[in-house]
Coordinates of N, CA and C in Angstrom, one line a residue:
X1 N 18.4 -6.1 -0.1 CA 19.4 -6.5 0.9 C 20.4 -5.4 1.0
X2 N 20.1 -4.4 2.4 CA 21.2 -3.6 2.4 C 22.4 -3.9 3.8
X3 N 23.7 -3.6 3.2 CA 24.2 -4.0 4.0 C 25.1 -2.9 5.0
X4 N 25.3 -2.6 6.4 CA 26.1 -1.8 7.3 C 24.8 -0.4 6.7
X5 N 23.9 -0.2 6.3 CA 23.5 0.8 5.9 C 23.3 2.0 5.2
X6 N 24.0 1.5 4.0 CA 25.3 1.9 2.7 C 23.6 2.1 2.2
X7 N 23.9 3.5 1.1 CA 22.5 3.7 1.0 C 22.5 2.6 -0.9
X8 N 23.5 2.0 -1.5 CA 23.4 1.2 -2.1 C 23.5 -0.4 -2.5
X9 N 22.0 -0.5 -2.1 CA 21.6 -1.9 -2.2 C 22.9 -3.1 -2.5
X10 N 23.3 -4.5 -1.7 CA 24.3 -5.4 -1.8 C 23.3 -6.0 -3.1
X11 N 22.1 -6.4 -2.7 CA 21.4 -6.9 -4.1 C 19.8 -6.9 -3.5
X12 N 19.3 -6.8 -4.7 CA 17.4 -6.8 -5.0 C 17.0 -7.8 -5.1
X13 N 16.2 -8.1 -3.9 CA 15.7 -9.1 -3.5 C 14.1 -8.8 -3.8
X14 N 13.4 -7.9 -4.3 CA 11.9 -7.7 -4.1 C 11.1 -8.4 -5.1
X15 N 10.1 -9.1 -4.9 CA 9.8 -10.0 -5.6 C 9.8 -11.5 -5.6
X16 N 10.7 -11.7 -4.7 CA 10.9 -13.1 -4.6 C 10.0 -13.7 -3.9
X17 N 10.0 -15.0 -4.2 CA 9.4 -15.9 -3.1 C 9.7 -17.2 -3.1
X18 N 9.5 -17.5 -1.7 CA 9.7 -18.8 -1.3 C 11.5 -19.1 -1.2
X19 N 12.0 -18.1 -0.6 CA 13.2 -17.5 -1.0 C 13.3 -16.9 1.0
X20 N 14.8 -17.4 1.0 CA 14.5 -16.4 2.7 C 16.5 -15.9 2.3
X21 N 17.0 -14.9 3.2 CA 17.8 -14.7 3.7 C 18.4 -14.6 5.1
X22 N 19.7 -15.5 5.3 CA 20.3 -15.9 6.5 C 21.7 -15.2 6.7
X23 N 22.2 -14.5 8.1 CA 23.2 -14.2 7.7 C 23.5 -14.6 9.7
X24 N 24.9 -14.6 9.6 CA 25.7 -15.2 10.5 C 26.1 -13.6 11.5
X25 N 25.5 -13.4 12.6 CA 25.3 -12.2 13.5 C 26.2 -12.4 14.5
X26 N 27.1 -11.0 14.9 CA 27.4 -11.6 16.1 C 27.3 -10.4 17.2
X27 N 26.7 -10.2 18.2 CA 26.5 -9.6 19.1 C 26.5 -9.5 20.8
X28 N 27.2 -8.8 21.3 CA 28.0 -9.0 22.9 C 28.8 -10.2 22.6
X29 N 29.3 -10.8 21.9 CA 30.4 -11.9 22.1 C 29.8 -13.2 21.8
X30 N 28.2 -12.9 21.5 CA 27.9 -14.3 20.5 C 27.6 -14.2 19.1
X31 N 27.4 -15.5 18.7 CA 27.5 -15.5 17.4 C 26.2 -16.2 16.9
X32 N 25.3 -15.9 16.0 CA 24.0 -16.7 15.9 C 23.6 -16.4 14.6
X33 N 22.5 -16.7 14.2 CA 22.4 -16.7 12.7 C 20.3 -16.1 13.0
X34 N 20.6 -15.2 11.5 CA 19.3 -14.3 11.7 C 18.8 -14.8 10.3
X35 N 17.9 -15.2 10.8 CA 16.7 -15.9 8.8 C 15.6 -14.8 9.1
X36 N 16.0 -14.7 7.7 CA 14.2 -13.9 7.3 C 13.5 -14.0 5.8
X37 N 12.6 -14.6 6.5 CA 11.8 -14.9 4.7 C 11.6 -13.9 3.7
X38 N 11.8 -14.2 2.8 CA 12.3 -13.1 1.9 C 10.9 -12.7 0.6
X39 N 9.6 -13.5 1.0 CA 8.5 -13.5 0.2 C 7.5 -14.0 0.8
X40 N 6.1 -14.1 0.8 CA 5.3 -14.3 1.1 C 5.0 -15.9 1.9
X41 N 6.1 -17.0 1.1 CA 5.9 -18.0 1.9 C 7.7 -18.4 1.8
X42 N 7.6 -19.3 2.7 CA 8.9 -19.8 3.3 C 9.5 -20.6 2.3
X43 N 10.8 -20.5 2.1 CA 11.4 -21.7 1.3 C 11.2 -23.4 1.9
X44 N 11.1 -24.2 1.1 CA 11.0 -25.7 2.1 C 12.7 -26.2 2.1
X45 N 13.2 -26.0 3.1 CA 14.5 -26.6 3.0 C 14.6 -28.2 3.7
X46 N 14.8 -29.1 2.7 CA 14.6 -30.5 3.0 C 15.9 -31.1 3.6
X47 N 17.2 -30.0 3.7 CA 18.6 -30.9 4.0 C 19.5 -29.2 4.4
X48 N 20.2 -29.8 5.3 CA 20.7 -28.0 5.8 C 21.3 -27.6 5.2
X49 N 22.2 -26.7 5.0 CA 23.1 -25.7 4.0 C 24.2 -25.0 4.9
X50 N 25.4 -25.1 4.3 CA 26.5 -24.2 4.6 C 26.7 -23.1 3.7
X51 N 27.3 -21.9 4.9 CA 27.9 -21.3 3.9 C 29.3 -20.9 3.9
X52 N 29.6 -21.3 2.8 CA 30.8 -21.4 2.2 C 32.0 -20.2 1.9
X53 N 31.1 -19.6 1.5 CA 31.8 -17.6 1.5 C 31.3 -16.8 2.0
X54 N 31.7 -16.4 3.3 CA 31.1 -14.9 3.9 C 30.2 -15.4 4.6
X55 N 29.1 -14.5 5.3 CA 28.2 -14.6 6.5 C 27.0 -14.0 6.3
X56 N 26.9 -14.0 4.7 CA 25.2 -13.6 3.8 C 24.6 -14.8 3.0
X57 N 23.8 -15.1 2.8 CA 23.5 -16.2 1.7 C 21.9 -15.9 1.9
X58 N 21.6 -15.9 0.6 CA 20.3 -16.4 -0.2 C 19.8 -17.9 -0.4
X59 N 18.4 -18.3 0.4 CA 18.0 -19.8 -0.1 C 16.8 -20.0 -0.6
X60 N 17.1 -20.7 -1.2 CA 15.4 -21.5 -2.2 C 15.1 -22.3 -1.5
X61 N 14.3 -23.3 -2.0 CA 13.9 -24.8 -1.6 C 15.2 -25.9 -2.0
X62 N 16.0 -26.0 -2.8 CA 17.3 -26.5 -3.2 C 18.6 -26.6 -2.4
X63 N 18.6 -24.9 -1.2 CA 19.8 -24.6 -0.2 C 20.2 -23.2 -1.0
X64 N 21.8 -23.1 -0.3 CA 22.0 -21.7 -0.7 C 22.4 -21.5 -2.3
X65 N 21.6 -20.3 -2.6 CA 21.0 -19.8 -3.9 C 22.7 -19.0 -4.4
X66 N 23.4 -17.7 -3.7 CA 24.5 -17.0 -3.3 C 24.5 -16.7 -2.0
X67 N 26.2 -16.5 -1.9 CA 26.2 -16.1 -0.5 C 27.3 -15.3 -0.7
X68 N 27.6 -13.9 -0.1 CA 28.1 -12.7 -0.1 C 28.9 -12.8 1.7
X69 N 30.1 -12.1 1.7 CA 30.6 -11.3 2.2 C 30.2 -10.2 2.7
X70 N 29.4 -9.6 3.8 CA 29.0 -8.4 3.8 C 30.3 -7.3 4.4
X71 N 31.4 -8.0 4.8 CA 32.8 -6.9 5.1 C 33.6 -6.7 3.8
X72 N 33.3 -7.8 2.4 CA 33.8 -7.9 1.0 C 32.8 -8.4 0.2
X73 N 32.1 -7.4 -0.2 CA 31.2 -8.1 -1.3 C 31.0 -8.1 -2.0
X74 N 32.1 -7.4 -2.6 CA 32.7 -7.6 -4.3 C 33.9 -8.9 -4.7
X75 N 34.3 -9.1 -3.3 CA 34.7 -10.1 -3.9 C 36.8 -9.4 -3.6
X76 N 37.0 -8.4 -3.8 CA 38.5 -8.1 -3.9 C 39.2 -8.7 -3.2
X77 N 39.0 -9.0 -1.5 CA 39.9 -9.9 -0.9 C 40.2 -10.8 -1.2
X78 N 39.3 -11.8 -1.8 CA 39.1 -13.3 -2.0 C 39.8 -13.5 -3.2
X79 N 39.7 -12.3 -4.2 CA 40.5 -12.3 -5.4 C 41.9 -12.2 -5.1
X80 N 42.3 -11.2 -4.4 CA 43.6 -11.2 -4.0 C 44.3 -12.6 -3.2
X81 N 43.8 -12.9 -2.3 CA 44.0 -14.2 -1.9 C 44.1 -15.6 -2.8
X82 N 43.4 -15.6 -3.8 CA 43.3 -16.4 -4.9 C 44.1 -16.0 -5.8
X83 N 45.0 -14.8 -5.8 CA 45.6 -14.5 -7.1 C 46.6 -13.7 -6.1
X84 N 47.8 -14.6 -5.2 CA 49.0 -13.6 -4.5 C 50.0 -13.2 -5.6
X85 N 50.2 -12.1 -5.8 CA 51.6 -11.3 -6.3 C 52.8 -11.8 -6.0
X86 N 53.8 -12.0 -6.5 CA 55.4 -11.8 -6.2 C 55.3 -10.8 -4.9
X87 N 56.4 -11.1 -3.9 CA 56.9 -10.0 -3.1 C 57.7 -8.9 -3.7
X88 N 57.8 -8.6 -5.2 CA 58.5 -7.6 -6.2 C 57.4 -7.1 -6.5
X89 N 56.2 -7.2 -6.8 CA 54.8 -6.9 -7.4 C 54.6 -6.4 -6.5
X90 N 54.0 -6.7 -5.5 CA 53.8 -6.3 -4.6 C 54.6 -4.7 -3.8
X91 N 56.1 -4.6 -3.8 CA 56.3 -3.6 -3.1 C 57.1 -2.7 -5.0
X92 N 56.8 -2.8 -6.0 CA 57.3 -1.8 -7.2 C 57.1 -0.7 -6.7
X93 N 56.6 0.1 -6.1 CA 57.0 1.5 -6.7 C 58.2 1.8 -5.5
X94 N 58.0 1.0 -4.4 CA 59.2 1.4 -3.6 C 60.6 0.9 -4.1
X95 N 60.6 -0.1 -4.8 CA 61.6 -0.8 -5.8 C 62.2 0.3 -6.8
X96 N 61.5 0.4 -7.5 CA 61.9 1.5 -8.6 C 62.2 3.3 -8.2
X97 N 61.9 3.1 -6.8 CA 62.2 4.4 -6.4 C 63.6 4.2 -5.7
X98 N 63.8 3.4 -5.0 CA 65.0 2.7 -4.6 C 66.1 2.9 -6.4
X99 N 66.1 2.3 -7.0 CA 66.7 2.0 -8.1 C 67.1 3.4 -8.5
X100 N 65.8 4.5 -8.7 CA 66.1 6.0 -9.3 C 67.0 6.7 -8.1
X101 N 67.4 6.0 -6.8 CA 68.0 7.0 -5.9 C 69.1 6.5 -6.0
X102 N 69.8 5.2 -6.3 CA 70.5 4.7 -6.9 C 71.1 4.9 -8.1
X103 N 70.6 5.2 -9.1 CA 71.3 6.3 -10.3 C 71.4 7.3 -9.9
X104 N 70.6 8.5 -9.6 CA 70.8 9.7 -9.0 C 71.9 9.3 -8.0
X105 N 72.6 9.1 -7.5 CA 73.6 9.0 -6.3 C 75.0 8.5 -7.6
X106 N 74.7 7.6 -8.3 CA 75.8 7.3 -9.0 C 75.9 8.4 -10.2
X107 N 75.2 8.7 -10.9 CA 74.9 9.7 -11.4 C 75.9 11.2 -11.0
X108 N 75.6 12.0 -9.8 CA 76.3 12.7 -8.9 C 77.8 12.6 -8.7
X109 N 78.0 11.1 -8.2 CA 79.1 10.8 -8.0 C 80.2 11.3 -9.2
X110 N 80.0 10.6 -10.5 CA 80.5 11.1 -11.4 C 80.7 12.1 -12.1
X111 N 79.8 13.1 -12.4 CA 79.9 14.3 -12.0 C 80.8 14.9 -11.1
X112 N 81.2 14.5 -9.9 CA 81.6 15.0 -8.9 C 83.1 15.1 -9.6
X113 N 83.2 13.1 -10.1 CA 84.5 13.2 -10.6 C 85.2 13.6 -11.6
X114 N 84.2 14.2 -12.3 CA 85.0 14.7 -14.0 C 85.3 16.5 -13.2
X115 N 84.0 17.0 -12.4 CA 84.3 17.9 -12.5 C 86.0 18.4 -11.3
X116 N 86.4 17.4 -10.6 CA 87.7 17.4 -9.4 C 89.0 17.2 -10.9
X117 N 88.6 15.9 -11.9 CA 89.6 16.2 -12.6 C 89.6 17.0 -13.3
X118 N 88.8 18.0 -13.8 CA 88.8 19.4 -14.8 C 89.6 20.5 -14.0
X119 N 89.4 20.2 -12.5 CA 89.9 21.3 -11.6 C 91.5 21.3 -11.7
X120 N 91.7 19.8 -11.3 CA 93.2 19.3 -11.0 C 94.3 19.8 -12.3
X121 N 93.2 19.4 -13.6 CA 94.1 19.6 -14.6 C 94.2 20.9 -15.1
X122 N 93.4 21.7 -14.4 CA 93.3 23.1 -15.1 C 94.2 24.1 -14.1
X123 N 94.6 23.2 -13.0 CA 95.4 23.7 -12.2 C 97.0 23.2 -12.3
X124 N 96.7 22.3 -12.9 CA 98.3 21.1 -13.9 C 99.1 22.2 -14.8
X125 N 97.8 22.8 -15.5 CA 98.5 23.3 -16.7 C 99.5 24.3 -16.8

């Protein structure tokens, strides 16, 4: 099963039987669904099947076997979505760069001021 034409296989399907794959197509502005038996003879599917994640799925005689994502098929959006960050998590390093331009600036400042009173008093004396 390759997917967009990525020369490494989504998953190895060779060997199977009685096993088909269906995936959810959409072309000029429709949307339809493409089965193709995936072995020598057809799966017997006795009751229909949804799919539940993504617009790939694998079926037996049972319904769907897996079903993949072919725009995520590892899964990372779904993980992210299932696992959201803090809005602090999320934007740290601009946080912490914010914070170091904020010492650096206060940092400076004071500097600024020891070195106006070293001036003032060296001119006192």
């Amino acid at each position: 099963l390759v997917v967009a034409g990525k020369p490494q296989p989504l998953l190895d399907v060779s060997g199977l039987d009685r096993a088909a794959a269906v995936q959810v197509v959409d072309a000029g502005g429709h949307v339809g669904v493409l089965y193709n038996d995936l072995g020598a003879h057809a799966p017997a599917l006795d009751e229909p099947f949804r799919l539940v994640r993504g617009d790939l799925a694998v079926l037996d005689g049972r319904g769907v076997v897996t079903d993949f994502d072919s725009r995520d098929p590892y899964g990372a959006r779904v993980a992210a979505e299932g696992n959201p960050q803090p809005w602090w998590r999320q934007h740290m390093v601009w946080l912490l760069l914010l914070v170091g331009v904020v010492v650096f600036m206060l940092l400076a400042a004071r500097v600024a001021q020891v070195r106006r009173r070293r001036a003032t008093a060296a001119q006192g004396h």
